[in-house]
mmCIF file of N, CA and C in Angstrom:
data_model
loop_
_atom_site.group_PDB
_atom_site.id
_atom_site.type_symbol
_atom_site.label_atom_id
_atom_site.label_comp_id
_atom_site.label_asym_id
_atom_site.label_seq_id
_atom_site.Cartn_x
_atom_site.Cartn_y
_atom_site.Cartn_z
ATOM 1 N N MET D 1 11.117 -55.799 45.582
ATOM 2 C CA MET D 1 11.280 -55.830 44.156
ATOM 3 C C MET D 1 10.245 -54.926 43.494
ATOM 4 N N ILE D 2 10.690 -54.146 42.506
ATOM 5 C CA ILE D 2 9.806 -53.214 41.799
ATOM 6 C C ILE D 2 9.147 -53.962 40.650
ATOM 7 N N ARG D 3 7.871 -53.831 40.560
ATOM 8 C CA ARG D 3 7.126 -54.500 39.503
ATOM 9 C C ARG D 3 7.335 -53.778 38.166
ATOM 10 N N PRO D 4 7.249 -54.528 37.070
ATOM 11 C CA PRO D 4 7.411 -53.921 35.741
ATOM 12 C C PRO D 4 6.401 -52.812 35.458
ATOM 13 N N VAL D 5 5.197 -52.893 36.000
ATOM 14 C CA VAL D 5 4.182 -51.868 35.763
ATOM 15 C C VAL D 5 4.629 -50.546 36.380
ATOM 16 N N ARG D 6 5.208 -50.591 37.575
ATOM 17 C CA ARG D 6 5.690 -49.382 38.238
ATOM 18 C C ARG D 6 6.857 -48.768 37.462
ATOM 19 N N ILE D 7 7.744 -49.636 36.965
ATOM 20 C CA ILE D 7 8.867 -49.132 36.171
ATOM 21 C C ILE D 7 8.330 -48.448 34.916
ATOM 22 N N PHE D 8 7.362 -49.054 34.276
ATOM 23 C CA PHE D 8 6.765 -48.468 33.080
ATOM 24 C C PHE D 8 6.142 -47.114 33.395
ATOM 25 N N LEU D 9 5.413 -47.002 34.509
ATOM 26 C CA LEU D 9 4.797 -45.731 34.900
ATOM 27 C C LEU D 9 5.859 -44.671 35.182
ATOM 28 N N LEU D 10 6.913 -45.031 35.892
ATOM 29 C CA LEU D 10 7.971 -44.072 36.196
ATOM 30 C C LEU D 10 8.656 -43.580 34.922
ATOM 31 N N VAL D 11 8.959 -44.499 34.008
ATOM 32 C CA VAL D 11 9.608 -44.127 32.755
ATOM 33 C C VAL D 11 8.666 -43.266 31.915
ATOM 34 N N SER D 12 7.366 -43.579 31.902
ATOM 35 C CA SER D 12 6.385 -42.804 31.134
ATOM 36 C C SER D 12 6.285 -41.375 31.661
ATOM 37 N N ILE D 13 6.248 -41.232 32.960
ATOM 38 C CA ILE D 13 6.168 -39.892 33.568
ATOM 39 C C ILE D 13 7.434 -39.103 33.270
ATOM 40 N N TRP D 14 8.596 -39.758 33.374
ATOM 41 C CA TRP D 14 9.857 -39.068 33.090
ATOM 42 C C TRP D 14 9.891 -38.591 31.637
ATOM 43 N N PHE D 15 9.528 -39.470 30.670
ATOM 44 C CA PHE D 15 9.520 -39.088 29.261
ATOM 45 C C PHE D 15 8.518 -37.969 28.992
ATOM 46 N N ALA D 16 7.385 -37.998 29.640
ATOM 47 C CA ALA D 16 6.358 -36.975 29.418
ATOM 48 C C ALA D 16 6.858 -35.599 29.843
ATOM 49 N N ASN D 17 7.666 -35.559 30.882
ATOM 50 C CA ASN D 17 8.176 -34.283 31.368
ATOM 51 C C ASN D 17 9.487 -33.878 30.713
ATOM 52 N N ALA D 18 10.317 -34.825 30.376
ATOM 53 C CA ALA D 18 11.653 -34.508 29.875
ATOM 54 C C ALA D 18 11.709 -34.342 28.366
ATOM 55 N N CYS D 19 10.824 -34.963 27.639
ATOM 56 C CA CYS D 19 10.927 -34.984 26.186
ATOM 57 C C CYS D 19 9.992 -34.016 25.480
ATOM 58 N N VAL D 20 9.194 -33.307 26.216
ATOM 59 C CA VAL D 20 8.293 -32.347 25.587
ATOM 60 C C VAL D 20 9.020 -31.004 25.514
ATOM 61 N N PRO D 21 9.187 -30.454 24.303
ATOM 62 C CA PRO D 21 9.893 -29.178 24.199
ATOM 63 C C PRO D 21 9.061 -28.046 24.795
ATOM 64 N N LYS D 22 9.783 -27.063 25.302
ATOM 65 C CA LYS D 22 9.105 -25.878 25.809
ATOM 66 C C LYS D 22 8.554 -25.092 24.626
ATOM 67 N N PRO D 23 7.372 -24.497 24.753
ATOM 68 C CA PRO D 23 6.844 -23.710 23.640
ATOM 69 C C PRO D 23 7.716 -22.477 23.406
ATOM 70 N N GLU D 24 8.006 -22.201 22.166
ATOM 71 C CA GLU D 24 8.807 -21.043 21.769
ATOM 72 C C GLU D 24 7.941 -20.145 20.906
ATOM 73 N N PRO D 25 8.144 -18.819 20.967
ATOM 74 C CA PRO D 25 7.396 -17.957 20.059
ATOM 75 C C PRO D 25 7.771 -18.282 18.620
ATOM 76 N N SER D 26 6.818 -18.221 17.751
ATOM 77 C CA SER D 26 7.097 -18.515 16.354
ATOM 78 C C SER D 26 6.836 -17.292 15.501
ATOM 79 N N LEU D 27 7.436 -17.265 14.327
ATOM 80 C CA LEU D 27 7.226 -16.165 13.394
ATOM 81 C C LEU D 27 5.758 -16.096 13.002
ATOM 82 N N LEU D 28 5.102 -17.234 12.858
ATOM 83 C CA LEU D 28 3.693 -17.258 12.511
ATOM 84 C C LEU D 28 2.869 -16.538 13.573
ATOM 85 N N GLY D 29 3.184 -16.760 14.837
ATOM 86 C CA GLY D 29 2.474 -16.080 15.914
ATOM 87 C C GLY D 29 2.694 -14.582 15.885
ATOM 88 N N ILE D 30 3.881 -14.157 15.519
ATOM 89 C CA ILE D 30 4.181 -12.731 15.435
ATOM 90 C C ILE D 30 3.443 -12.113 14.259
ATOM 91 N N LEU D 31 3.419 -12.802 13.119
ATOM 92 C CA LEU D 31 2.749 -12.278 11.940
ATOM 93 C C LEU D 31 1.245 -12.193 12.119
ATOM 94 N N ALA D 32 0.693 -12.986 13.014
ATOM 95 C CA ALA D 32 -0.750 -13.008 13.220
ATOM 96 C C ALA D 32 -1.214 -11.962 14.221
ATOM 97 N N LEU D 33 -0.287 -11.166 14.763
ATOM 98 C CA LEU D 33 -0.675 -10.135 15.717
ATOM 99 C C LEU D 33 -1.531 -9.084 15.036
ATOM 100 N N PRO D 34 -2.492 -8.505 15.734
ATOM 101 C CA PRO D 34 -3.319 -7.473 15.110
ATOM 102 C C PRO D 34 -2.498 -6.218 14.852
ATOM 103 N N SER D 35 -2.934 -5.419 13.890
ATOM 104 C CA SER D 35 -2.210 -4.184 13.584
ATOM 105 C C SER D 35 -2.413 -3.177 14.701
ATOM 106 N N VAL D 36 -1.468 -2.231 14.800
ATOM 107 C CA VAL D 36 -1.507 -1.214 15.839
ATOM 108 C C VAL D 36 -2.607 -0.202 15.515
ATOM 109 N N THR D 37 -3.359 0.178 16.512
ATOM 110 C CA THR D 37 -4.408 1.179 16.321
ATOM 111 C C THR D 37 -4.107 2.393 17.181
ATOM 112 N N GLN D 38 -4.863 3.451 16.960
ATOM 113 C CA GLN D 38 -4.697 4.670 17.735
ATOM 114 C C GLN D 38 -5.435 4.527 19.058
ATOM 115 N N SER D 39 -4.845 3.810 19.996
ATOM 116 C CA SER D 39 -5.514 3.596 21.268
ATOM 117 C C SER D 39 -4.992 4.529 22.356
ATOM 118 N N SER D 40 -3.915 5.225 22.073
ATOM 119 C CA SER D 40 -3.315 6.102 23.065
ATOM 120 C C SER D 40 -3.609 7.552 22.726
ATOM 121 N N ASN D 41 -3.731 8.378 23.743
ATOM 122 C CA ASN D 41 -3.923 9.809 23.530
ATOM 123 C C ASN D 41 -2.605 10.540 23.383
ATOM 124 N N ILE D 42 -1.487 9.827 23.474
ATOM 125 C CA ILE D 42 -0.176 10.454 23.366
ATOM 126 C C ILE D 42 0.194 10.541 21.892
ATOM 127 N N PHE D 43 0.488 11.760 21.442
ATOM 128 C CA PHE D 43 0.830 12.022 20.045
ATOM 129 C C PHE D 43 2.304 12.401 19.980
ATOM 130 N N PHE D 44 3.091 11.648 19.203
ATOM 131 C CA PHE D 44 4.527 11.898 19.129
ATOM 132 C C PHE D 44 5.077 11.332 17.836
ATOM 133 N N VAL D 45 6.330 11.684 17.525
ATOM 134 C CA VAL D 45 7.020 11.126 16.374
ATOM 135 C C VAL D 45 7.626 9.800 16.805
ATOM 136 N N GLU D 46 7.181 8.707 16.160
ATOM 137 C CA GLU D 46 7.660 7.368 16.517
ATOM 138 C C GLU D 46 9.003 7.041 15.878
ATOM 139 N N SER D 47 9.172 7.413 14.604
ATOM 140 C CA SER D 47 10.422 7.080 13.915
ATOM 141 C C SER D 47 10.671 8.083 12.794
ATOM 142 N N THR D 48 11.937 8.125 12.368
ATOM 143 C CA THR D 48 12.332 9.060 11.316
ATOM 144 C C THR D 48 13.332 8.406 10.363
ATOM 145 N N THR D 49 13.362 8.951 9.160
ATOM 146 C CA THR D 49 14.407 8.638 8.189
ATOM 147 C C THR D 49 14.876 9.971 7.643
ATOM 148 N N PRO D 50 16.131 10.322 7.822
ATOM 149 C CA PRO D 50 17.193 9.585 8.509
ATOM 150 C C PRO D 50 16.917 9.515 10.011
ATOM 151 N N THR D 51 17.761 8.762 10.709
ATOM 152 C CA THR D 51 17.601 8.643 12.151
ATOM 153 C C THR D 51 18.266 9.821 12.856
ATOM 154 N N GLN D 52 17.950 9.965 14.120
ATOM 155 C CA GLN D 52 18.507 11.065 14.931
ATOM 156 C C GLN D 52 20.030 11.022 14.930
ATOM 157 N N ASN D 53 20.660 12.145 14.656
ATOM 158 C CA ASN D 53 22.118 12.334 14.649
ATOM 159 C C ASN D 53 22.836 11.481 13.607
ATOM 160 N N GLN D 54 22.122 11.024 12.596
ATOM 161 C CA GLN D 54 22.752 10.237 11.536
ATOM 162 C C GLN D 54 23.715 11.119 10.749
ATOM 163 N N THR D 55 24.834 10.549 10.333
ATOM 164 C CA THR D 55 25.820 11.260 9.518
ATOM 165 C C THR D 55 25.870 10.622 8.133
ATOM 166 N N ASN D 56 26.499 11.333 7.204
ATOM 167 C CA ASN D 56 26.636 10.864 5.822
ATOM 168 C C ASN D 56 25.287 10.590 5.158
ATOM 169 N N VAL D 57 24.302 11.413 5.464
ATOM 170 C CA VAL D 57 22.980 11.293 4.846
ATOM 171 C C VAL D 57 23.095 11.799 3.409
ATOM 172 N N PRO D 58 22.632 11.030 2.423
ATOM 173 C CA PRO D 58 22.704 11.490 1.033
ATOM 174 C C PRO D 58 21.979 12.824 0.842
ATOM 175 N N ILE D 59 22.529 13.669 -0.013
ATOM 176 C CA ILE D 59 21.977 15.023 -0.195
ATOM 177 C C ILE D 59 20.616 15.011 -0.902
ATOM 178 N N THR D 60 20.222 13.875 -1.454
ATOM 179 C CA THR D 60 18.927 13.760 -2.135
ATOM 180 C C THR D 60 17.865 13.079 -1.264
ATOM 181 N N THR D 61 18.161 12.904 0.000
ATOM 182 C CA THR D 61 17.256 12.185 0.906
ATOM 183 C C THR D 61 15.912 12.879 1.046
ATOM 184 N N ILE D 62 14.858 12.065 0.992
ATOM 185 C CA ILE D 62 13.514 12.538 1.329
ATOM 186 C C ILE D 62 13.307 12.183 2.797
ATOM 187 N N LEU D 63 12.961 13.172 3.590
ATOM 188 C CA LEU D 63 12.782 12.954 5.030
ATOM 189 C C LEU D 63 11.436 12.292 5.285
ATOM 190 N N SER D 64 11.420 11.350 6.210
ATOM 191 C CA SER D 64 10.196 10.634 6.527
ATOM 192 C C SER D 64 9.986 10.618 8.033
ATOM 193 N N PHE D 65 8.767 10.903 8.453
ATOM 194 C CA PHE D 65 8.407 10.939 9.869
ATOM 195 C C PHE D 65 7.157 10.092 10.069
ATOM 196 N N THR D 66 7.218 9.176 11.012
ATOM 197 C CA THR D 66 6.050 8.371 11.347
ATOM 198 C C THR D 66 5.543 8.823 12.710
ATOM 199 N N PHE D 67 4.292 9.201 12.756
ATOM 200 C CA PHE D 67 3.674 9.689 13.977
ATOM 201 C C PHE D 67 2.865 8.579 14.644
ATOM 202 N N SER D 68 2.604 8.742 15.931
ATOM 203 C CA SER D 68 1.838 7.748 16.681
ATOM 204 C C SER D 68 0.354 7.794 16.327
ATOM 205 N N GLN D 69 -0.090 8.882 15.711
ATOM 206 C CA GLN D 69 -1.475 9.038 15.282
ATOM 207 C C GLN D 69 -1.480 9.756 13.933
ATOM 208 N N VAL D 70 -2.618 9.782 13.267
ATOM 209 C CA VAL D 70 -2.734 10.455 11.983
ATOM 210 C C VAL D 70 -2.563 11.961 12.188
ATOM 211 N N LEU D 71 -1.692 12.546 11.378
ATOM 212 C CA LEU D 71 -1.350 13.968 11.495
ATOM 213 C C LEU D 71 -2.432 14.849 10.879
ATOM 214 N N ASN D 72 -2.785 15.917 11.583
ATOM 215 C CA ASN D 72 -3.672 16.946 11.042
ATOM 216 C C ASN D 72 -2.779 17.943 10.308
ATOM 217 N N THR D 73 -2.706 17.832 8.978
ATOM 218 C CA THR D 73 -1.765 18.649 8.201
ATOM 219 C C THR D 73 -2.078 20.141 8.263
ATOM 220 N N SER D 74 -3.302 20.507 8.636
ATOM 221 C CA SER D 74 -3.621 21.936 8.723
ATOM 222 C C SER D 74 -2.916 22.598 9.903
ATOM 223 N N THR D 75 -2.356 21.810 10.824
ATOM 224 C CA THR D 75 -1.633 22.384 11.958
ATOM 225 C C THR D 75 -0.141 22.554 11.664
ATOM 226 N N LEU D 76 0.315 22.144 10.465
ATOM 227 C CA LEU D 76 1.736 22.272 10.127
ATOM 228 C C LEU D 76 2.195 23.706 9.844
ATOM 229 N N PRO D 77 1.431 24.529 9.094
ATOM 230 C CA PRO D 77 1.920 25.884 8.810
ATOM 231 C C PRO D 77 2.260 26.643 10.092
ATOM 232 N N GLY D 78 3.477 27.126 10.154
ATOM 233 C CA GLY D 78 3.960 27.851 11.324
ATOM 234 C C GLY D 78 4.504 26.952 12.423
ATOM 235 N N ASN D 79 4.322 25.655 12.301
ATOM 236 C CA ASN D 79 4.781 24.724 13.329
ATOM 237 C C ASN D 79 5.807 23.724 12.823
ATOM 238 N N LEU D 80 6.303 23.935 11.608
ATOM 239 C CA LEU D 80 7.359 23.120 11.027
ATOM 240 C C LEU D 80 8.489 24.066 10.641
ATOM 241 N N GLU D 81 9.667 23.809 11.206
ATOM 242 C CA GLU D 81 10.822 24.671 10.945
ATOM 243 C C GLU D 81 12.008 23.821 10.533
ATOM 244 N N TRP D 82 12.926 24.396 9.774
ATOM 245 C CA TRP D 82 14.169 23.727 9.431
ATOM 246 C C TRP D 82 15.278 24.751 9.372
ATOM 247 N N SER D 83 16.476 24.283 9.672
ATOM 248 C CA SER D 83 17.634 25.165 9.565
ATOM 249 C C SER D 83 18.828 24.322 9.129
ATOM 250 N N PRO D 84 19.755 24.878 8.386
ATOM 251 C CA PRO D 84 19.746 26.277 7.962
ATOM 252 C C PRO D 84 18.678 26.503 6.899
ATOM 253 N N THR D 85 18.251 27.728 6.792
ATOM 254 C CA THR D 85 17.248 28.066 5.793
ATOM 255 C C THR D 85 17.940 28.172 4.443
ATOM 256 N N GLY D 86 18.208 29.347 3.936
ATOM 257 C CA GLY D 86 18.897 29.476 2.652
ATOM 258 C C GLY D 86 18.083 28.894 1.518
ATOM 259 N N PRO D 87 18.668 27.951 0.724
ATOM 260 C CA PRO D 87 17.953 27.432 -0.443
ATOM 261 C C PRO D 87 16.762 26.536 -0.096
ATOM 262 N N LEU D 88 16.650 26.118 1.137
ATOM 263 C CA LEU D 88 15.520 25.277 1.526
ATOM 264 C C LEU D 88 14.348 26.164 1.912
ATOM 265 N N THR D 89 13.628 26.620 0.905
ATOM 266 C CA THR D 89 12.550 27.575 1.165
ATOM 267 C C THR D 89 11.190 26.922 1.324
ATOM 268 N N SER D 90 11.027 25.684 0.862
ATOM 269 C CA SER D 90 9.728 25.030 1.028
ATOM 270 C C SER D 90 9.884 23.512 0.996
ATOM 271 N N PHE D 91 8.885 22.860 1.497
ATOM 272 C CA PHE D 91 8.829 21.409 1.500
ATOM 273 C C PHE D 91 7.473 20.980 0.961
ATOM 274 N N THR D 92 7.426 19.824 0.358
ATOM 275 C CA THR D 92 6.160 19.220 -0.029
ATOM 276 C C THR D 92 5.806 18.217 1.057
ATOM 277 N N VAL D 93 4.653 18.393 1.652
ATOM 278 C CA VAL D 93 4.224 17.505 2.733
ATOM 279 C C VAL D 93 3.179 16.556 2.172
ATOM 280 N N THR D 94 3.456 15.270 2.277
ATOM 281 C CA THR D 94 2.541 14.261 1.761
ATOM 282 C C THR D 94 2.121 13.337 2.888
ATOM 283 N N PRO D 95 0.947 13.547 3.463
ATOM 284 C CA PRO D 95 0.513 12.648 4.537
ATOM 285 C C PRO D 95 0.039 11.315 3.961
ATOM 286 N N ASN D 96 0.384 10.259 4.625
ATOM 287 C CA ASN D 96 -0.079 8.925 4.256
ATOM 288 C C ASN D 96 -0.340 8.185 5.552
ATOM 289 N N ASN D 97 -1.568 8.224 6.018
ATOM 290 C CA ASN D 97 -1.943 7.625 7.278
ATOM 291 C C ASN D 97 -1.192 8.333 8.400
ATOM 292 N N ARG D 98 -0.157 7.735 8.955
ATOM 293 C CA ARG D 98 0.601 8.359 10.039
ATOM 294 C C ARG D 98 1.981 8.789 9.584
ATOM 295 N N GLN D 99 2.279 8.640 8.318
ATOM 296 C CA GLN D 99 3.617 8.947 7.821
ATOM 297 C C GLN D 99 3.594 10.205 6.960
ATOM 298 N N VAL D 100 4.587 11.050 7.161
ATOM 299 C CA VAL D 100 4.713 12.287 6.413
ATOM 300 C C VAL D 100 6.092 12.310 5.765
ATOM 301 N N SER D 101 6.128 12.648 4.492
ATOM 302 C CA SER D 101 7.401 12.780 3.779
ATOM 303 C C SER D 101 7.626 14.244 3.459
ATOM 304 N N LEU D 102 8.824 14.708 3.725
ATOM 305 C CA LEU D 102 9.197 16.092 3.425
ATOM 306 C C LEU D 102 10.259 16.059 2.332
ATOM 307 N N THR D 103 9.941 16.655 1.213
ATOM 308 C CA THR D 103 10.851 16.655 0.075
ATOM 309 C C THR D 103 11.356 18.077 -0.135
ATOM 310 N N PRO D 104 12.655 18.327 0.049
ATOM 311 C CA PRO D 104 13.171 19.681 -0.169
ATOM 312 C C PRO D 104 13.086 20.041 -1.650
ATOM 313 N N ASN D 105 12.947 21.324 -1.928
ATOM 314 C CA ASN D 105 12.843 21.756 -3.321
ATOM 315 C C ASN D 105 14.193 21.752 -4.034
ATOM 316 N N VAL D 106 15.281 21.625 -3.291
ATOM 317 C CA VAL D 106 16.633 21.467 -3.844
ATOM 318 C C VAL D 106 17.368 20.451 -2.974
ATOM 319 N N ASN D 107 18.470 19.920 -3.491
ATOM 320 C CA ASN D 107 19.257 18.974 -2.703
ATOM 321 C C ASN D 107 19.822 19.652 -1.458
ATOM 322 N N PHE D 108 20.025 18.865 -0.420
ATOM 323 C CA PHE D 108 20.718 19.375 0.756
ATOM 324 C C PHE D 108 22.162 19.675 0.372
ATOM 325 N N ALA D 109 22.806 20.581 1.090
ATOM 326 C CA ALA D 109 24.213 20.907 0.835
ATOM 327 C C ALA D 109 25.105 19.805 1.404
ATOM 328 N N ASN D 110 26.211 19.569 0.751
ATOM 329 C CA ASN D 110 27.176 18.564 1.222
ATOM 330 C C ASN D 110 27.776 18.972 2.560
ATOM 331 N N GLY D 111 27.999 17.978 3.429
ATOM 332 C CA GLY D 111 28.689 18.201 4.696
ATOM 333 C C GLY D 111 28.026 19.223 5.596
ATOM 334 N N SER D 112 26.709 19.263 5.602
ATOM 335 C CA SER D 112 25.997 20.268 6.401
ATOM 336 C C SER D 112 25.149 19.621 7.493
ATOM 337 N N LEU D 113 25.021 20.344 8.598
ATOM 338 C CA LEU D 113 24.195 19.914 9.721
ATOM 339 C C LEU D 113 22.814 20.530 9.551
ATOM 340 N N TYR D 114 21.772 19.706 9.610
ATOM 341 C CA TYR D 114 20.392 20.174 9.453
ATOM 342 C C TYR D 114 19.574 19.832 10.682
ATOM 343 N N THR D 115 18.615 20.692 10.971
ATOM 344 C CA THR D 115 17.665 20.479 12.054
ATOM 345 C C THR D 115 16.261 20.683 11.499
ATOM 346 N N ILE D 116 15.402 19.697 11.695
ATOM 347 C CA ILE D 116 13.993 19.790 11.333
ATOM 348 C C ILE D 116 13.214 19.757 12.640
ATOM 349 N N ARG D 117 12.306 20.726 12.826
ATOM 350 C CA ARG D 117 11.573 20.811 14.099
ATOM 351 C C ARG D 117 10.067 20.838 13.837
ATOM 352 N N PHE D 118 9.357 19.912 14.494
ATOM 353 C CA PHE D 118 7.909 19.972 14.576
ATOM 354 C C PHE D 118 7.601 20.564 15.941
ATOM 355 N N LYS D 119 6.960 21.720 15.975
ATOM 356 C CA LYS D 119 6.616 22.331 17.259
ATOM 357 C C LYS D 119 5.497 21.531 17.929
ATOM 358 N N LYS D 120 5.432 21.649 19.237
ATOM 359 C CA LYS D 120 4.455 20.869 19.999
ATOM 360 C C LYS D 120 3.011 21.229 19.666
ATOM 361 N N GLU D 121 2.793 22.320 18.950
ATOM 362 C CA GLU D 121 1.441 22.713 18.559
ATOM 363 C C GLU D 121 0.897 21.883 17.391
ATOM 364 N N VAL D 122 1.750 21.072 16.755
ATOM 365 C CA VAL D 122 1.283 20.162 15.712
ATOM 366 C C VAL D 122 0.317 19.176 16.366
ATOM 367 N N GLN D 123 -0.796 18.874 15.675
ATOM 368 C CA GLN D 123 -1.822 18.022 16.264
ATOM 369 C C GLN D 123 -2.155 16.823 15.387
ATOM 370 N N SER D 124 -2.756 15.839 16.022
ATOM 371 C CA SER D 124 -3.299 14.686 15.300
ATOM 372 C C SER D 124 -4.715 15.031 14.847
ATOM 373 N N THR D 125 -5.303 14.164 14.028
ATOM 374 C CA THR D 125 -6.674 14.395 13.580
ATOM 375 C C THR D 125 -7.683 14.251 14.716
ATOM 376 N N THR D 126 -7.257 13.661 15.833
ATOM 377 C CA THR D 126 -8.142 13.545 17.000
ATOM 378 C C THR D 126 -7.983 14.732 17.950
ATOM 379 N N GLY D 127 -7.124 15.708 17.574
ATOM 380 C CA GLY D 127 -6.950 16.917 18.383
ATOM 381 C C GLY D 127 -5.870 16.835 19.435
ATOM 382 N N ASN D 128 -5.115 15.742 19.489
ATOM 383 C CA ASN D 128 -4.031 15.627 20.466
ATOM 384 C C ASN D 128 -2.798 16.367 19.974
ATOM 385 N N SER D 129 -2.143 17.092 20.875
ATOM 386 C CA SER D 129 -0.900 17.796 20.561
ATOM 387 C C SER D 129 0.277 17.016 21.120
ATOM 388 N N MET D 130 1.464 17.277 20.550
ATOM 389 C CA MET D 130 2.672 16.654 21.092
ATOM 390 C C MET D 130 2.990 17.297 22.434
ATOM 391 N N GLN D 131 3.637 16.551 23.316
ATOM 392 C CA GLN D 131 3.957 17.052 24.642
ATOM 393 C C GLN D 131 5.139 18.012 24.629
ATOM 394 N N ALA D 132 5.961 17.938 23.584
ATOM 395 C CA ALA D 132 7.130 18.815 23.458
ATOM 396 C C ALA D 132 7.488 18.924 21.980
ATOM 397 N N ASP D 133 8.282 19.949 21.644
ATOM 398 C CA ASP D 133 8.785 20.061 20.279
ATOM 399 C C ASP D 133 9.597 18.815 19.945
ATOM 400 N N PHE D 134 9.578 18.423 18.670
ATOM 401 C CA PHE D 134 10.392 17.302 18.215
ATOM 402 C C PHE D 134 11.420 17.832 17.231
ATOM 403 N N GLU D 135 12.701 17.475 17.455
ATOM 404 C CA GLU D 135 13.780 17.885 16.559
ATOM 405 C C GLU D 135 14.489 16.672 15.996
ATOM 406 N N LEU D 136 14.718 16.719 14.688
ATOM 407 C CA LEU D 136 15.561 15.723 14.033
ATOM 408 C C LEU D 136 16.819 16.455 13.580
ATOM 409 N N ILE D 137 17.974 15.936 13.980
ATOM 410 C CA ILE D 137 19.255 16.530 13.595
ATOM 411 C C ILE D 137 20.042 15.482 12.818
ATOM 412 N N PHE D 138 20.579 15.896 11.656
ATOM 413 C CA PHE D 138 21.375 14.973 10.836
ATOM 414 C C PHE D 138 22.424 15.766 10.064
ATOM 415 N N THR D 139 23.439 15.059 9.570
ATOM 416 C CA THR D 139 24.505 15.677 8.790
ATOM 417 C C THR D 139 24.592 14.979 7.431
ATOM 418 N N THR D 140 24.697 15.775 6.386
ATOM 419 C CA THR D 140 24.773 15.215 5.036
ATOM 420 C C THR D 140 26.187 14.757 4.706
ATOM 421 N N GLU D 141 26.283 13.958 3.622
ATOM 422 C CA GLU D 141 27.575 13.404 3.185
ATOM 423 C C GLU D 141 28.477 14.469 2.603
#
C-alpha cells in the first residue's frame, strides 16, 4: 500500500514539472537589448529605400542608404554614380550617423529603370572600404 505522503510527493513533483511554462522571449527583453555599435571592420550598405529591384517607386522618392558604419562623406565625390544621367545632374547628400539620403534635383522620370552605385572606394570614418561596389536598381511608377 502506498502511503499518502508518497502520493503527495509524487503529485508535487509531477505538478512542478508539468505546470511550469517554458520561458518564452518577451518584447520587453527585445527592447532592452543594447544598441548596435561599430564592432565590425566590414563596411557595407545594410539597407536601402527603395529596396533592391523595387518597382512602382514614386517619382518623388528620396533615396536612403543605411551603412554598417558611419560614412566618410569626403570619399563620395567620384565614387557615387547614377544612371540614366540626363536631368539627374546632382544629389544632395545628408549624412546622419550611418544613414545617407540622396535627393535628386528633379523628380525621377515615370516608368524608368535607375541604378545608383557606390563604388568600393567609398569609406567609413574609421577608414574601412567596402569589399565590392554596391548597386541599387529600381523602377519608377
